[in-house]
Amino acid sequence: MLDWKIKETFDDCVLLRKMSWTILLIVVFFQPETSFGWTYHFSDAETMNWTEARKWCQSRFSDMVAFQNQKENDHVVSLLPNRTGSPYYWIGITKNHLNETWKWIGNNSTWVGNHSWATKEPNNVHVNEFCVEIYVNNGPNRGKWNDEKCSNKKFPVCYKAQCENTSCERGSCQETIDNTTCLCEAGFYGDRCQTAMGCAPLPRMDHGHHSCCEGNQKFHTTCTFKCNPGFILIGSSVVTCKATGIWSQPGPFCTSYKEALLAVAAYGAVSLCVCVCICGIKHRKRSKLTQERKPEDTRVT
């Protein structure tokens, strides 16, 4: 009887282990792909002009590809299939007039690397070459740009953004290769800009009190100070927590009317003493100058 129970327990353990491995395999093979930055996509099935290529990207992904630096440029080139000649691929940099600066679509960035253009490009051969293709051949111009007429037919290269409106609570979401970063507004920090800067706790007021609009003494919090009856406030009655984590004004304090009058009298006495000293110094200087300027002797002959 005991052997039978041991065998039953062993069989249950084996079955449980098999079920655990089955669940693990399901999790591994059916886990959705996680993207930490924007992804790149292209089509080499049909050529289209620049405007059509951008609409194709916008309808399927986010937009036509836009580079923020040379690293992204090189990364996209590494993903595209090699081509021995034209047509190549449109990229999202353009302009409307001859004397304008080249701008990227979406963010109007004007980034152009020191070696982005192919040799002797952009040359504007046909006067209105206001769109740009990227070479993906095996020659020395691989990954370089060439200005082209926007009506010419090329293949589209697109990107799909991972940033969403809710990615950063108080900031803008910036994407790079395999990475998204929140650029926080002033006064906020955290991986999603979710935490407000905090100011140091306000000191306790003698003979008075303060109240804050939000009560948490974080960025944008405004606190108001009041004194008890018979006391007067010295300093600003309102302070605000700034983006730097510092209060806009030093904390005020409360003093009695008697102490305030004594302080005013003391200040007046000091001011009077300073004034007398200054006036005395000026008077001595004038007297000295008068003595040095003796009148010339006048002699009658």
PDB file of C-alpha atoms in Angstrom:
ATOM      1  CA  MET A   1       0.000   0.000   0.000  1.00  0.00           C
ATOM      2  CA  LEU A   2       2.822   2.371   0.872  1.00  0.00           C
ATOM      3  CA  ASP A   3       4.654   1.594  -2.391  1.00  0.00           C
ATOM      4  CA  TRP A   4       1.506   2.382  -4.358  1.00  0.00           C
ATOM      5  CA  LYS A   5       1.153   5.786  -2.701  1.00  0.00           C
ATOM      6  CA  ILE A   6       4.811   6.604  -3.355  1.00  0.00           C
ATOM      7  CA  LYS A   7       4.374   5.656  -7.032  1.00  0.00           C
ATOM      8  CA  GLU A   8       1.209   7.800  -7.290  1.00  0.00           C
ATOM      9  CA  THR A   9       3.015  10.792  -5.787  1.00  0.00           C
ATOM     10  CA  PHE A  10       5.935  10.303  -8.188  1.00  0.00           C
ATOM     11  CA  ASP A  11       3.593  10.136 -11.190  1.00  0.00           C
ATOM     12  CA  ASP A  12       1.895  13.374 -10.066  1.00  0.00           C
ATOM     13  CA  CYS A  13       5.276  15.118  -9.857  1.00  0.00           C
ATOM     14  CA  VAL A  14       6.222  13.951 -13.353  1.00  0.00           C
ATOM     15  CA  LEU A  15       2.881  15.147 -14.735  1.00  0.00           C
ATOM     16  CA  LEU A  16       3.261  18.510 -12.991  1.00  0.00           C
ATOM     17  CA  ARG A  17       6.756  18.916 -14.389  1.00  0.00           C
ATOM     18  CA  LYS A  18       5.547  18.150 -17.923  1.00  0.00           C
ATOM     19  CA  MET A  19       2.745  20.683 -17.561  1.00  0.00           C
ATOM     20  CA  SER A  20       5.241  23.305 -16.318  1.00  0.00           C
ATOM     21  CA  TRP A  21       7.479  22.779 -19.356  1.00  0.00           C
ATOM     22  CA  THR A  22       4.460  22.988 -21.662  1.00  0.00           C
ATOM     23  CA  ILE A  23       3.374  26.315 -20.134  1.00  0.00           C
ATOM     24  CA  LEU A  24       6.936  27.627 -20.379  1.00  0.00           C
ATOM     25  CA  LEU A  25       7.160  26.731 -24.079  1.00  0.00           C
ATOM     26  CA  ILE A  26       3.836  28.419 -24.764  1.00  0.00           C
ATOM     27  CA  VAL A  27       5.047  31.602 -23.037  1.00  0.00           C
ATOM     28  CA  VAL A  28       8.338  31.577 -24.968  1.00  0.00           C
ATOM     29  CA  PHE A  29       6.950  30.945 -28.445  1.00  0.00           C
ATOM     30  CA  PHE A  30       3.804  33.049 -28.212  1.00  0.00           C
ATOM     31  CA  GLN A  31       5.210  36.037 -26.336  1.00  0.00           C
ATOM     32  CA  PRO A  32       4.557  39.217 -28.377  1.00  0.00           C
ATOM     33  CA  GLU A  33       7.590  41.019 -29.767  1.00  0.00           C
ATOM     34  CA  THR A  34       8.602  44.025 -27.659  1.00  0.00           C
ATOM     35  CA  SER A  35       9.848  47.172 -29.402  1.00  0.00           C
ATOM     36  CA  PHE A  36      11.858  49.710 -27.466  1.00  0.00           C
ATOM     37  CA  GLY A  37      12.151  52.265 -30.270  1.00  0.00           C
ATOM     38  CA  TRP A  38      10.809  52.961 -33.723  1.00  0.00           C
ATOM     39  CA  THR A  39      10.965  50.229 -36.351  1.00  0.00           C
ATOM     40  CA  TYR A  40      11.827  50.603 -40.037  1.00  0.00           C
ATOM     41  CA  HIS A  41       9.924  49.230 -43.020  1.00  0.00           C
ATOM     42  CA  PHE A  42      10.298  49.414 -46.799  1.00  0.00           C
ATOM     43  CA  SER A  43       8.753  48.167 -50.022  1.00  0.00           C
ATOM     44  CA  ASP A  44      10.563  47.110 -53.192  1.00  0.00           C
ATOM     45  CA  ALA A  45       7.434  45.854 -54.938  1.00  0.00           C
ATOM     46  CA  GLU A  46       6.354  49.125 -56.555  1.00  0.00           C
ATOM     47  CA  THR A  47       8.023  52.455 -57.285  1.00  0.00           C
ATOM     48  CA  MET A  48       6.200  55.720 -56.682  1.00  0.00           C
ATOM     49  CA  ASN A  49       6.903  59.450 -56.627  1.00  0.00           C
ATOM     50  CA  TRP A  50       7.915  61.139 -53.376  1.00  0.00           C
ATOM     51  CA  THR A  51       4.403  62.281 -52.433  1.00  0.00           C
ATOM     52  CA  GLU A  52       2.912  58.867 -53.150  1.00  0.00           C
ATOM     53  CA  ALA A  53       5.712  57.203 -51.187  1.00  0.00           C
ATOM     54  CA  ARG A  54       4.994  59.346 -48.145  1.00  0.00           C
ATOM     55  CA  LYS A  55       1.261  58.616 -48.318  1.00  0.00           C
ATOM     56  CA  TRP A  56       2.076  54.908 -48.586  1.00  0.00           C
ATOM     57  CA  CYS A  57       4.159  55.165 -45.386  1.00  0.00           C
ATOM     58  CA  GLN A  58       1.530  57.167 -43.528  1.00  0.00           C
ATOM     59  CA  SER A  59      -1.251  54.735 -44.417  1.00  0.00           C
ATOM     60  CA  ARG A  60       0.659  51.694 -43.153  1.00  0.00           C
ATOM     61  CA  PHE A  61       3.103  52.969 -40.542  1.00  0.00           C
ATOM     62  CA  SER A  62       3.873  56.417 -39.083  1.00  0.00           C
ATOM     63  CA  ASP A  63       5.634  58.334 -41.850  1.00  0.00           C
ATOM     64  CA  MET A  64       8.522  58.325 -44.305  1.00  0.00           C
ATOM     65  CA  VAL A  65      11.846  57.735 -42.586  1.00  0.00           C
ATOM     66  CA  ALA A  66      13.598  60.737 -41.013  1.00  0.00           C
ATOM     67  CA  PHE A  67      17.151  60.559 -39.665  1.00  0.00           C
ATOM     68  CA  GLN A  68      18.301  62.359 -36.533  1.00  0.00           C
ATOM     69  CA  ASN A  69      21.965  61.408 -36.854  1.00  0.00           C
ATOM     70  CA  GLN A  70      24.475  59.395 -38.880  1.00  0.00           C
ATOM     71  CA  LYS A  71      23.943  56.275 -36.752  1.00  0.00           C
ATOM     72  CA  GLU A  72      20.291  56.051 -37.790  1.00  0.00           C
ATOM     73  CA  ASN A  73      21.245  56.690 -41.414  1.00  0.00           C
ATOM     74  CA  ASP A  74      23.718  53.788 -41.387  1.00  0.00           C
ATOM     75  CA  HIS A  75      21.296  51.518 -39.512  1.00  0.00           C
ATOM     76  CA  VAL A  76      18.554  51.929 -42.118  1.00  0.00           C
ATOM     77  CA  VAL A  77      21.018  51.352 -44.976  1.00  0.00           C
ATOM     78  CA  SER A  78      22.053  48.073 -43.323  1.00  0.00           C
ATOM     79  CA  LEU A  79      18.396  46.921 -43.413  1.00  0.00           C
ATOM     80  CA  LEU A  80      17.737  47.735 -47.080  1.00  0.00           C
ATOM     81  CA  PRO A  81      18.513  45.236 -49.835  1.00  0.00           C
ATOM     82  CA  ASN A  82      21.391  46.160 -52.123  1.00  0.00           C
ATOM     83  CA  ARG A  83      20.553  47.563 -55.536  1.00  0.00           C
ATOM     84  CA  THR A  84      22.949  47.825 -58.459  1.00  0.00           C
ATOM     85  CA  GLY A  85      21.353  50.992 -59.808  1.00  0.00           C
ATOM     86  CA  SER A  86      18.370  53.328 -59.821  1.00  0.00           C
ATOM     87  CA  PRO A  87      15.657  53.338 -58.619  1.00  0.00           C
ATOM     88  CA  TYR A  88      16.811  53.583 -55.006  1.00  0.00           C
ATOM     89  CA  TYR A  89      14.770  54.661 -51.930  1.00  0.00           C
ATOM     90  CA  TRP A  90      13.092  57.934 -51.018  1.00  0.00           C
ATOM     91  CA  ILE A  91      13.873  59.438 -47.589  1.00  0.00           C
ATOM     92  CA  GLY A  92      11.919  62.111 -45.751  1.00  0.00           C
ATOM     93  CA  ILE A  93      14.039  65.210 -46.362  1.00  0.00           C
ATOM     94  CA  THR A  94      12.835  67.884 -48.771  1.00  0.00           C
ATOM     95  CA  LYS A  95      12.417  71.583 -49.520  1.00  0.00           C
ATOM     96  CA  ASN A  96      10.039  73.741 -51.565  1.00  0.00           C
ATOM     97  CA  HIS A  97      12.341  76.337 -53.120  1.00  0.00           C
ATOM     98  CA  LEU A  98      15.884  76.511 -54.413  1.00  0.00           C
ATOM     99  CA  ASN A  99      17.230  78.796 -51.670  1.00  0.00           C
ATOM    100  CA  GLU A 100      15.530  77.002 -48.790  1.00  0.00           C
ATOM    101  CA  THR A 101      17.305  74.808 -46.247  1.00  0.00           C
ATOM    102  CA  TRP A 102      16.743  71.063 -46.455  1.00  0.00           C
ATOM    103  CA  LYS A 103      14.267  69.966 -43.743  1.00  0.00           C
ATOM    104  CA  TRP A 104      13.120  66.626 -42.441  1.00  0.00           C
ATOM    105  CA  ILE A 105       9.408  65.914 -42.447  1.00  0.00           C
ATOM    106  CA  GLY A 106       7.612  65.654 -39.128  1.00  0.00           C
ATOM    107  CA  ASN A 107       9.951  67.614 -36.870  1.00  0.00           C
ATOM    108  CA  ASN A 108      11.441  70.117 -39.359  1.00  0.00           C
ATOM    109  CA  SER A 109      14.929  69.125 -38.257  1.00  0.00           C
ATOM    110  CA  THR A 110      17.739  70.478 -40.438  1.00  0.00           C
ATOM    111  CA  TRP A 111      20.324  67.805 -39.517  1.00  0.00           C
ATOM    112  CA  VAL A 112      22.694  67.048 -42.382  1.00  0.00           C
ATOM    113  CA  GLY A 113      25.888  65.132 -41.653  1.00  0.00           C
ATOM    114  CA  ASN A 114      29.311  66.183 -42.888  1.00  0.00           C
ATOM    115  CA  HIS A 115      29.368  63.277 -45.346  1.00  0.00           C
ATOM    116  CA  SER A 116      25.658  62.714 -46.013  1.00  0.00           C
ATOM    117  CA  TRP A 117      25.639  63.779 -49.650  1.00  0.00           C
ATOM    118  CA  ALA A 118      27.135  61.720 -52.436  1.00  0.00           C
ATOM    119  CA  THR A 119      30.050  63.164 -54.407  1.00  0.00           C
ATOM    120  CA  LYS A 120      29.096  66.438 -56.163  1.00  0.00           C
ATOM    121  CA  GLU A 121      25.628  66.347 -54.625  1.00  0.00           C
ATOM    122  CA  PRO A 122      23.232  68.089 -54.226  1.00  0.00           C
ATOM    123  CA  ASN A 123      23.678  69.508 -57.706  1.00  0.00           C
ATOM    124  CA  ASN A 124      20.082  70.418 -58.637  1.00  0.00           C
ATOM    125  CA  VAL A 125      20.673  69.377 -62.241  1.00  0.00           C
ATOM    126  CA  HIS A 126      17.044  69.793 -63.240  1.00  0.00           C
ATOM    127  CA  VAL A 127      16.539  73.051 -61.293  1.00  0.00           C
ATOM    128  CA  ASN A 128      13.709  71.651 -59.161  1.00  0.00           C
ATOM    129  CA  GLU A 129      15.352  68.620 -57.510  1.00  0.00           C
ATOM    130  CA  PHE A 130      13.737  69.149 -54.122  1.00  0.00           C
ATOM    131  CA  CYS A 131      13.470  65.535 -52.905  1.00  0.00           C
ATOM    132  CA  VAL A 132      16.164  63.084 -51.820  1.00  0.00           C
ATOM    133  CA  GLU A 133      16.967  59.439 -52.460  1.00  0.00           C
ATOM    134  CA  ILE A 134      19.497  57.289 -50.594  1.00  0.00           C
ATOM    135  CA  TYR A 135      21.942  55.023 -52.423  1.00  0.00           C
ATOM    136  CA  VAL A 136      22.100  51.370 -51.350  1.00  0.00           C
ATOM    137  CA  ASN A 137      24.643  50.057 -53.861  1.00  0.00           C
ATOM    138  CA  ASN A 138      28.062  48.582 -53.116  1.00  0.00           C
ATOM    139  CA  GLY A 139      30.007  51.585 -54.393  1.00  0.00           C
ATOM    140  CA  PRO A 140      31.693  54.411 -52.465  1.00  0.00           C
ATOM    141  CA  ASN A 141      28.403  56.340 -52.349  1.00  0.00           C
ATOM    142  CA  ARG A 142      26.559  53.633 -50.418  1.00  0.00           C
ATOM    143  CA  GLY A 143      24.370  55.268 -47.769  1.00  0.00           C
ATOM    144  CA  LYS A 144      24.850  58.728 -49.323  1.00  0.00           C
ATOM    145  CA  TRP A 145      22.122  61.055 -50.562  1.00  0.00           C
ATOM    146  CA  ASN A 146      21.212  62.429 -53.985  1.00  0.00           C
ATOM    147  CA  ASP A 147      18.763  65.220 -54.766  1.00  0.00           C
ATOM    148  CA  GLU A 148      16.104  64.196 -57.290  1.00  0.00           C
ATOM    149  CA  LYS A 149      12.934  65.492 -58.898  1.00  0.00           C
ATOM    150  CA  CYS A 150      10.029  64.613 -56.598  1.00  0.00           C
ATOM    151  CA  SER A 151       8.072  63.223 -59.578  1.00  0.00           C
ATOM    152  CA  ASN A 152      10.618  60.461 -60.222  1.00  0.00           C
ATOM    153  CA  LYS A 153       9.764  56.923 -59.181  1.00  0.00           C
ATOM    154  CA  LYS A 154      11.547  55.355 -56.177  1.00  0.00           C
ATOM    155  CA  PHE A 155      10.819  52.858 -53.416  1.00  0.00           C
ATOM    156  CA  PRO A 156       9.491  54.044 -50.009  1.00  0.00           C
ATOM    157  CA  VAL A 157      11.287  53.657 -46.658  1.00  0.00           C
ATOM    158  CA  CYS A 158       9.104  54.185 -43.577  1.00  0.00           C
ATOM    159  CA  TYR A 159       9.258  54.124 -39.810  1.00  0.00           C
ATOM    160  CA  LYS A 160       6.724  53.099 -37.198  1.00  0.00           C
ATOM    161  CA  ALA A 161       6.762  55.094 -33.976  1.00  0.00           C
ATOM    162  CA  GLN A 162       6.475  53.438 -30.575  1.00  0.00           C
ATOM    163  CA  CYS A 163       5.868  56.701 -28.694  1.00  0.00           C
ATOM    164  CA  GLU A 164       2.277  57.434 -27.782  1.00  0.00           C
ATOM    165  CA  ASN A 165       0.505  60.400 -26.244  1.00  0.00           C
ATOM    166  CA  THR A 166       0.595  58.660 -22.863  1.00  0.00           C
ATOM    167  CA  SER A 167       4.272  57.590 -23.036  1.00  0.00           C
ATOM    168  CA  CYS A 168       5.444  60.638 -21.085  1.00  0.00           C
ATOM    169  CA  GLU A 169       3.151  62.286 -18.555  1.00  0.00           C
ATOM    170  CA  ARG A 170       4.879  65.701 -18.490  1.00  0.00           C
ATOM    171  CA  GLY A 171       7.337  65.646 -21.378  1.00  0.00           C
ATOM    172  CA  SER A 172       7.922  64.679 -24.987  1.00  0.00           C
ATOM    173  CA  CYS A 173       8.771  61.177 -26.145  1.00  0.00           C
ATOM    174  CA  GLN A 174      11.932  60.910 -28.241  1.00  0.00           C
ATOM    175  CA  GLU A 175      12.764  57.758 -30.164  1.00  0.00           C
ATOM    176  CA  THR A 176      16.076  56.424 -31.381  1.00  0.00           C
ATOM    177  CA  ILE A 177      17.217  52.976 -32.484  1.00  0.00           C
ATOM    178  CA  ASP A 178      15.885  50.433 -29.966  1.00  0.00           C
ATOM    179  CA  ASN A 179      15.211  53.133 -27.392  1.00  0.00           C
ATOM    180  CA  THR A 180      12.569  55.614 -26.294  1.00  0.00           C
ATOM    181  CA  THR A 181      13.335  58.479 -23.940  1.00  0.00           C
ATOM    182  CA  CYS A 182      11.112  61.008 -22.218  1.00  0.00           C
ATOM    183  CA  LEU A 183      12.402  64.578 -22.401  1.00  0.00           C
ATOM    184  CA  CYS A 184      10.811  66.059 -19.303  1.00  0.00           C
ATOM    185  CA  GLU A 185       9.330  69.516 -18.929  1.00  0.00           C
ATOM    186  CA  ALA A 186      11.029  71.832 -16.482  1.00  0.00           C
ATOM    187  CA  GLY A 187      10.117  70.838 -12.947  1.00  0.00           C
ATOM    188  CA  PHE A 188       9.507  67.125 -13.641  1.00  0.00           C
ATOM    189  CA  TYR A 189      11.668  64.010 -13.707  1.00  0.00           C
ATOM    190  CA  GLY A 190      11.414  60.204 -13.846  1.00  0.00           C
ATOM    191  CA  ASP A 191      11.419  57.643 -16.643  1.00  0.00           C
ATOM    192  CA  ARG A 192       7.969  58.888 -17.698  1.00  0.00           C
ATOM    193  CA  CYS A 193       8.322  62.449 -16.343  1.00  0.00           C
ATOM    194  CA  GLN A 194       5.755  61.471 -13.754  1.00  0.00           C
ATOM    195  CA  THR A 195       7.358  63.038 -10.669  1.00  0.00           C
ATOM    196  CA  ALA A 196       7.314  66.747  -9.870  1.00  0.00           C
ATOM    197  CA  MET A 197      10.318  68.449  -8.331  1.00  0.00           C
ATOM    198  CA  GLY A 198       9.866  69.024  -4.618  1.00  0.00           C
ATOM    199  CA  CYS A 199      10.955  71.973  -2.496  1.00  0.00           C
ATOM    200  CA  ALA A 200      12.319  71.644   1.027  1.00  0.00           C
ATOM    201  CA  PRO A 201       9.653  71.678   3.774  1.00  0.00           C
ATOM    202  CA  LEU A 202       8.822  75.193   4.908  1.00  0.00           C
ATOM    203  CA  PRO A 203       9.916  75.946   8.475  1.00  0.00           C
ATOM    204  CA  ARG A 204       7.308  76.209  11.199  1.00  0.00           C
ATOM    205  CA  MET A 205       6.184  79.786  11.812  1.00  0.00           C
ATOM    206  CA  ASP A 206       6.173  81.244  15.291  1.00  0.00           C
ATOM    207  CA  HIS A 207       3.039  83.308  15.919  1.00  0.00           C
ATOM    208  CA  GLY A 208       1.604  82.407  12.512  1.00  0.00           C
ATOM    209  CA  HIS A 209       0.834  79.696   9.981  1.00  0.00           C
ATOM    210  CA  HIS A 210       0.980  78.923   6.264  1.00  0.00           C
ATOM    211  CA  SER A 211      -1.269  77.016   3.863  1.00  0.00           C
ATOM    212  CA  CYS A 212      -0.400  75.573   0.439  1.00  0.00           C
ATOM    213  CA  CYS A 213      -2.698  75.266  -2.573  1.00  0.00           C
ATOM    214  CA  GLU A 214      -1.863  71.593  -3.133  1.00  0.00           C
ATOM    215  CA  GLY A 215      -0.443  70.678   0.228  1.00  0.00           C
ATOM    216  CA  ASN A 216       2.459  68.631  -1.176  1.00  0.00           C
ATOM    217  CA  GLN A 217       5.048  71.418  -1.638  1.00  0.00           C
ATOM    218  CA  LYS A 218       5.874  70.205  -5.168  1.00  0.00           C
ATOM    219  CA  PHE A 219       6.605  72.218  -8.326  1.00  0.00           C
ATOM    220  CA  HIS A 220       3.978  74.946  -8.910  1.00  0.00           C
ATOM    221  CA  THR A 221       2.726  74.701  -5.310  1.00  0.00           C
ATOM    222  CA  THR A 222       1.921  78.150  -3.888  1.00  0.00           C
ATOM    223  CA  CYS A 223       1.944  78.757  -0.143  1.00  0.00           C
ATOM    224  CA  THR A 224       0.404  81.731   1.688  1.00  0.00           C
ATOM    225  CA  PHE A 225       1.601  82.999   5.088  1.00  0.00           C
ATOM    226  CA  LYS A 226      -0.484  84.724   7.766  1.00  0.00           C
ATOM    227  CA  CYS A 227       0.329  85.954  11.268  1.00  0.00           C
ATOM    228  CA  ASN A 228      -1.768  85.668  14.390  1.00  0.00           C
ATOM    229  CA  PRO A 229      -3.603  88.764  15.647  1.00  0.00           C
ATOM    230  CA  GLY A 230      -1.180  91.268  17.191  1.00  0.00           C
ATOM    231  CA  PHE A 231       1.709  90.286  14.927  1.00  0.00           C
ATOM    232  CA  ILE A 232       2.960  91.635  11.625  1.00  0.00           C
ATOM    233  CA  LEU A 233       4.410  89.674   8.683  1.00  0.00           C
ATOM    234  CA  ILE A 234       7.967  90.459   7.656  1.00  0.00           C
ATOM    235  CA  GLY A 235       8.762  89.220   4.156  1.00  0.00           C
ATOM    236  CA  SER A 236       6.712  87.979   1.195  1.00  0.00           C
ATOM    237  CA  SER A 237       3.274  86.621   2.067  1.00  0.00           C
ATOM    238  CA  VAL A 238       3.299  84.215  -0.922  1.00  0.00           C
ATOM    239  CA  VAL A 239       6.025  81.811  -2.094  1.00  0.00           C
ATOM    240  CA  THR A 240       5.989  79.337  -4.997  1.00  0.00           C
ATOM    241  CA  CYS A 241       7.959  76.123  -5.515  1.00  0.00           C
ATOM    242  CA  LYS A 242      10.022  76.622  -8.688  1.00  0.00           C
ATOM    243  CA  ALA A 243      11.215  74.073 -11.255  1.00  0.00           C
ATOM    244  CA  THR A 244      14.651  74.090  -9.629  1.00  0.00           C
ATOM    245  CA  GLY A 245      13.237  72.778  -6.344  1.00  0.00           C
ATOM    246  CA  ILE A 246      13.815  76.123  -4.589  1.00  0.00           C
ATOM    247  CA  TRP A 247      11.163  78.443  -3.179  1.00  0.00           C
ATOM    248  CA  SER A 248      10.707  81.731  -5.026  1.00  0.00           C
ATOM    249  CA  GLN A 249      11.246  83.752  -1.825  1.00  0.00           C
ATOM    250  CA  PRO A 250      12.753  83.083   1.607  1.00  0.00           C
ATOM    251  CA  GLY A 251      10.151  82.135   4.197  1.00  0.00           C
ATOM    252  CA  PRO A 252       8.779  85.173   6.087  1.00  0.00           C
ATOM    253  CA  PHE A 253       8.383  85.468   9.837  1.00  0.00           C
ATOM    254  CA  CYS A 254       5.969  87.088  12.284  1.00  0.00           C
ATOM    255  CA  THR A 255       6.916  89.701  14.835  1.00  0.00           C
ATOM    256  CA  SER A 256       4.953  91.809  17.321  1.00  0.00           C
ATOM    257  CA  TYR A 257       4.112  95.409  16.541  1.00  0.00           C
ATOM    258  CA  LYS A 258       6.386  96.535  19.398  1.00  0.00           C
ATOM    259  CA  GLU A 259       9.337  94.619  17.991  1.00  0.00           C
ATOM    260  CA  ALA A 260       8.558  95.933  14.510  1.00  0.00           C
ATOM    261  CA  LEU A 261       8.511  99.549  15.790  1.00  0.00           C
ATOM    262  CA  LEU A 262      11.787  99.002  17.637  1.00  0.00           C
ATOM    263  CA  ALA A 263      13.289  97.534  14.462  1.00  0.00           C
ATOM    264  CA  VAL A 264      12.112 100.543  12.443  1.00  0.00           C
ATOM    265  CA  ALA A 265      13.500 102.949  15.062  1.00  0.00           C
ATOM    266  CA  ALA A 266      16.808 101.094  15.124  1.00  0.00           C
ATOM    267  CA  TYR A 267      16.959 101.176  11.346  1.00  0.00           C
ATOM    268  CA  GLY A 268      16.199 104.900  11.380  1.00  0.00           C
ATOM    269  CA  ALA A 269      18.922 105.544  13.972  1.00  0.00           C
ATOM    270  CA  VAL A 270      21.469 103.593  11.944  1.00  0.00           C
ATOM    271  CA  SER A 271      20.445 105.413   8.769  1.00  0.00           C
ATOM    272  CA  LEU A 272      20.765 108.775  10.547  1.00  0.00           C
ATOM    273  CA  CYS A 273      24.212 107.844  11.891  1.00  0.00           C
ATOM    274  CA  VAL A 274      25.364 106.800   8.425  1.00  0.00           C
ATOM    275  CA  CYS A 275      24.007 110.011   6.918  1.00  0.00           C
ATOM    276  CA  VAL A 276      25.791 112.158   9.536  1.00  0.00           C
ATOM    277  CA  CYS A 277      29.080 110.345   8.920  1.00  0.00           C
ATOM    278  CA  ILE A 278      28.804 110.753   5.162  1.00  0.00           C
ATOM    279  CA  CYS A 279      27.824 114.400   5.432  1.00  0.00           C
ATOM    280  CA  GLY A 280      30.747 115.034   7.809  1.00  0.00           C
ATOM    281  CA  ILE A 281      33.229 113.425   5.435  1.00  0.00           C
ATOM    282  CA  LYS A 282      31.925 115.472   2.510  1.00  0.00           C
ATOM    283  CA  HIS A 283      32.107 118.672   4.594  1.00  0.00           C
ATOM    284  CA  ARG A 284      35.761 118.006   5.522  1.00  0.00           C
ATOM    285  CA  LYS A 285      36.641 117.366   1.885  1.00  0.00           C
ATOM    286  CA  ARG A 286      35.040 120.656   0.813  1.00  0.00           C
ATOM    287  CA  SER A 287      36.854 122.550   3.586  1.00  0.00           C
ATOM    288  CA  LYS A 288      40.182 121.058   2.537  1.00  0.00           C
ATOM    289  CA  LEU A 289      39.644 122.018  -1.090  1.00  0.00           C
ATOM    290  CA  THR A 290      38.731 125.580  -0.057  1.00  0.00           C
ATOM    291  CA  GLN A 291      41.957 125.953   1.962  1.00  0.00           C
ATOM    292  CA  GLU A 292      44.064 124.689  -0.929  1.00  0.00           C
ATOM    293  CA  ARG A 293      42.622 127.275  -3.321  1.00  0.00           C
ATOM    294  CA  LYS A 294      44.179 130.532  -1.901  1.00  0.00           C
ATOM    295  CA  PRO A 295      43.362 133.762  -3.732  1.00  0.00           C
ATOM    296  CA  GLU A 296      46.226 135.355  -5.736  1.00  0.00           C
ATOM    297  CA  ASP A 297      47.878 138.476  -4.205  1.00  0.00           C
ATOM    298  CA  THR A 298      46.889 141.713  -5.938  1.00  0.00           C
ATOM    299  CA  ARG A 299      49.538 144.457  -5.790  1.00  0.00           C
ATOM    300  CA  VAL A 300      48.971 148.132  -6.697  1.00  0.00           C
ATOM    301  CA  THR A 301      51.994 149.809  -8.340  1.00  0.00           C
TER     302      THR A 301
END
